[in-house]
Each structure stands twice: as C-alpha cells, then as structure tokens.
Short mmCIF file of C-alpha atoms in Angstrom, two decimals:
data_model
loop_
_atom_site.label_atom_id
_atom_site.label_comp_id
_atom_site.label_asym_id
_atom_site.label_seq_id
_atom_site.Cartn_x
_atom_site.Cartn_y
_atom_site.Cartn_z
CA UNK V 554 -32.24 3.93 23.67
CA UNK V 555 -29.54 2.54 25.95
CA UNK V 556 -25.81 3.21 25.99
CA UNK V 557 -23.31 0.38 25.89
CA UNK V 558 -19.52 0.20 25.75
CA UNK V 559 -18.34 -2.14 23.00
CA UNK V 560 -15.80 -4.78 24.05
CA UNK V 561 -15.10 -5.84 20.46
CA UNK V 562 -15.53 -4.42 16.96
CA UNK V 563 -19.12 -4.91 15.81
CA UNK V 564 -19.79 -4.55 12.08
CA UNK V 565 -22.07 -1.61 11.20
CA UNK V 566 -22.12 -0.45 14.85
CA UNK V 567 -18.67 0.59 16.01
CA UNK V 568 -15.17 -0.29 17.08
CA UNK V 569 -13.89 -1.66 20.36
CA UNK V 570 -14.27 0.79 23.29
CA UNK V 571 -16.80 3.00 21.48
CA UNK V 572 -19.77 4.14 23.51
CA UNK V 573 -22.83 3.67 21.31
CA UNK V 574 -26.58 4.02 21.69
CA UNK V 575 -28.55 0.93 20.75
CA UNK V 576 -32.13 -0.19 21.12
CA UNK V 577 -32.68 -1.86 24.52
CA UNK V 578 -33.60 -5.24 23.01
CA UNK V 579 -30.47 -5.36 20.83
CA UNK V 580 -28.28 -4.51 23.80
CA UNK V 581 -29.94 -6.81 26.35
CA UNK V 582 -30.64 -9.77 24.10
CA UNK V 583 -27.61 -9.82 21.80
CA UNK V 584 -24.66 -7.52 22.58
CA UNK V 585 -24.38 -8.10 26.34
CA UNK V 586 -25.07 -11.90 26.40
CA UNK V 587 -22.62 -12.45 23.51
CA UNK V 588 -19.93 -10.57 25.45
CA UNK V 589 -19.68 -7.89 22.76
CA UNK V 590 -20.66 -5.01 25.06
CA UNK V 591 -21.26 -3.94 28.65
CA UNK V 592 -23.88 -1.55 29.97
CA UNK V 593 -22.53 2.01 30.21
CA UNK V 594 -23.08 2.57 33.94
CA UNK V 595 -21.31 5.35 35.82
CA UNK V 596 -18.66 3.01 37.26
CA UNK V 597 -18.16 1.28 33.89
CA UNK V 598 -17.62 4.69 32.27
CA UNK V 599 -14.93 5.58 34.86
CA UNK V 600 -13.09 2.29 34.23
CA UNK V 601 -13.49 2.86 30.49
CA UNK V 602 -11.96 6.37 30.72
CA UNK V 603 -8.93 5.05 32.63
CA UNK V 604 -8.43 2.22 30.14
CA UNK V 605 -8.68 4.69 27.26
CA UNK V 606 -5.91 6.85 28.75
CA UNK V 607 -3.61 3.86 29.18
CA UNK V 608 -4.41 2.45 25.76
CA UNK V 609 -3.96 5.74 23.87
CA UNK V 610 -0.17 5.58 24.13
CA UNK V 611 0.02 1.96 22.94
CA UNK V 612 -2.47 2.68 20.16
CA UNK V 613 -0.39 5.59 18.84
CA UNK V 614 2.72 3.40 18.72
CA UNK V 615 0.83 0.69 16.78
CA UNK V 616 -0.57 3.30 14.39
CA UNK V 617 2.92 4.65 13.69
CA UNK V 618 4.23 1.15 13.01
CA UNK V 619 1.31 0.50 10.66
CA UNK V 620 1.99 3.80 8.86
CA UNK V 621 5.63 2.78 8.37
CA UNK V 622 4.54 -0.56 6.86
CA UNK V 623 1.99 1.28 4.68
CA UNK V 624 4.78 3.46 3.26
CA UNK V 625 6.74 0.37 2.26
CA UNK V 626 3.64 -1.27 0.74
CA UNK V 627 2.67 1.87 -1.20
CA UNK V 628 4.96 1.27 -4.18
CA UNK V 629 4.84 -2.52 -4.05
CA UNK V 630 3.50 -4.44 -7.03
CA UNK V 631 2.76 -8.12 -6.49
CA UNK V 632 2.76 -10.81 -9.13
CA UNK V 633 0.48 -13.75 -8.58
CA UNK V 634 0.64 -16.83 -10.78
CA UNK V 635 -2.53 -18.69 -11.67
CA UNK V 636 -3.47 -21.49 -14.03
CA UNK V 637 -5.24 -19.94 -16.98
CA UNK V 638 -6.76 -20.91 -20.31
CA UNK V 639 -5.45 -19.67 -23.65
CA UNK V 640 -8.13 -16.94 -23.63
CA UNK V 641 -6.86 -15.49 -20.33
CA UNK V 642 -9.55 -16.88 -18.05
CA UNK V 643 -8.31 -18.22 -14.71
CA UNK V 644 -9.35 -21.64 -13.47
CA UNK V 645 -10.93 -20.61 -10.15
CA UNK V 646 -10.17 -17.10 -8.93
CA UNK V 647 -7.54 -15.12 -7.06
CA UNK V 648 -8.57 -14.23 -3.52
CA UNK V 649 -7.16 -12.61 -0.40
CA UNK V 650 -5.38 -15.83 0.63
CA UNK V 651 -3.06 -15.70 -2.39
CA UNK V 652 -2.42 -11.99 -1.82
CA UNK V 653 -1.57 -12.63 1.84
CA UNK V 654 0.84 -15.39 0.79
CA UNK V 655 2.47 -13.13 -1.81
CA UNK V 656 2.86 -10.36 0.77
CA UNK V 657 4.41 -12.85 3.21
CA UNK V 658 6.97 -13.88 0.57
CA UNK V 659 7.94 -10.20 0.34
CA UNK V 660 8.28 -10.04 4.14
CA UNK V 661 4.97 -8.43 5.11
CA UNK V 662 2.77 -10.31 7.57
CA UNK V 663 -0.84 -9.27 6.91
CA UNK V 664 -3.86 -11.27 7.99
CA UNK V 665 -6.03 -12.28 5.06
CA UNK V 666 -9.18 -10.92 6.72
CA UNK V 667 -7.61 -7.44 6.47
CA UNK V 668 -7.25 -7.72 2.67
CA UNK V 669 -10.23 -6.93 0.47
CA UNK V 670 -10.55 -7.16 -3.29
CA UNK V 671 -13.32 -5.11 -4.87
CA UNK V 672 -14.29 -7.44 -7.73
CA UNK V 673 -13.78 -11.17 -8.28
CA UNK V 674 -10.49 -11.78 -10.09
CA UNK V 675 -11.22 -14.34 -12.81
CA UNK V 676 -8.99 -13.14 -15.67
CA UNK V 677 -5.33 -12.31 -16.18
CA UNK V 678 -4.49 -8.64 -15.69
CA UNK V 679 -3.74 -5.94 -13.15
CA UNK V 680 -5.99 -5.38 -10.14
CA UNK V 681 -5.98 -3.51 -6.84
CA UNK V 682 -6.58 -4.72 -3.30
CA UNK V 683 -7.19 -2.72 -0.13
CA UNK V 684 -5.10 -3.67 2.89
CA UNK V 685 -6.19 -2.54 6.35
CA UNK V 686 -3.11 -2.37 8.57
CA UNK V 687 -4.75 -0.50 11.44
CA UNK V 688 -8.09 1.09 12.22
CA UNK V 689 -6.84 4.38 10.71
CA UNK V 690 -4.23 3.08 8.25
CA UNK V 691 -5.35 1.60 4.95
CA UNK V 692 -3.30 1.18 1.79
CA UNK V 693 -4.15 0.15 -1.76
CA UNK V 694 -1.73 -2.23 -3.47
CA UNK V 695 -1.56 -3.32 -7.07
CA UNK V 696 -1.19 -6.92 -8.07
CA UNK V 697 -0.81 -8.53 -11.44
CA UNK V 698 -2.23 -11.95 -12.24
CA UNK V 699 -0.07 -13.87 -14.72
CA UNK V 700 -0.35 -17.33 -16.25
CA UNK V 701 1.77 -20.03 -14.63
#
C-alpha cells in the first residue's frame, strides 16, 4: 500500500486533502497522472499540514454560511409545474435541473450536481430531494409536482 494526498474529491475514496492508502498501481497509474493526488512524502506532508491550518479557518466560515442557508431551506416547499396526462403521469420526468431552477427563483443558488433525487419523478405528487450545501451540511427539501 502507498499513501497519497488527494488534490480533489475522488468518489468512493475520499475528499480533497485526505491522506489515503491506495494500491501502488492505482496511485501510480491513475491518481497521480490524472492530477488527483500527490505522493505523501515527508515534505509533501509538511506542506499539507500548513495548508490544512490555513484552510481550517476559511472552511469553518463556509460551513457556517452553508448551515445558515440550510436553516432557511429546511421549511421550504417547492412547487414544480410539469406537463401531465389526465391520469397524473408526467411527460418526461422532473430532475435536479428543475429543482435548481426553482431554488434559484426563491433566491437560493445551488449547483444542480449537489441536488439528488432518490427515485425518478414521473407522476404528480410530493417528493423529497437531498441538497448538499457543504461537505458536512446536507438538507432534505420537499417539492410538489403539479400539472401545468
């Protein structure tokens, strides 16, 4: 096993600035050449520690801002219009793009990649979506799909 410092979030491995152990081939052949990680040498670890100290203060401020936005989103209920048949089936489906647009209309700027819907929304009704505002701050919002 070899230790690497992640430069970016890597799905199923870790977040940015985590020190993780990976198999040597994965580190040498994928993570390091793709610019996703650097080898955790002694000097790299010292630089990493200093960067962590400086970033901790900024990170806490961002987390507090995200928590404040999460409080406002907590009680919010969105209404999303969709073309539907007389039986209540939607033509197409509602996805995170429509939710992001509805949130923006209400004054919340959230990237669509940070919004996840558990099941495909293909009928009229009330559903929930998870919104990731920060690494540690997630909120669940309700949205209702109505016929246009």
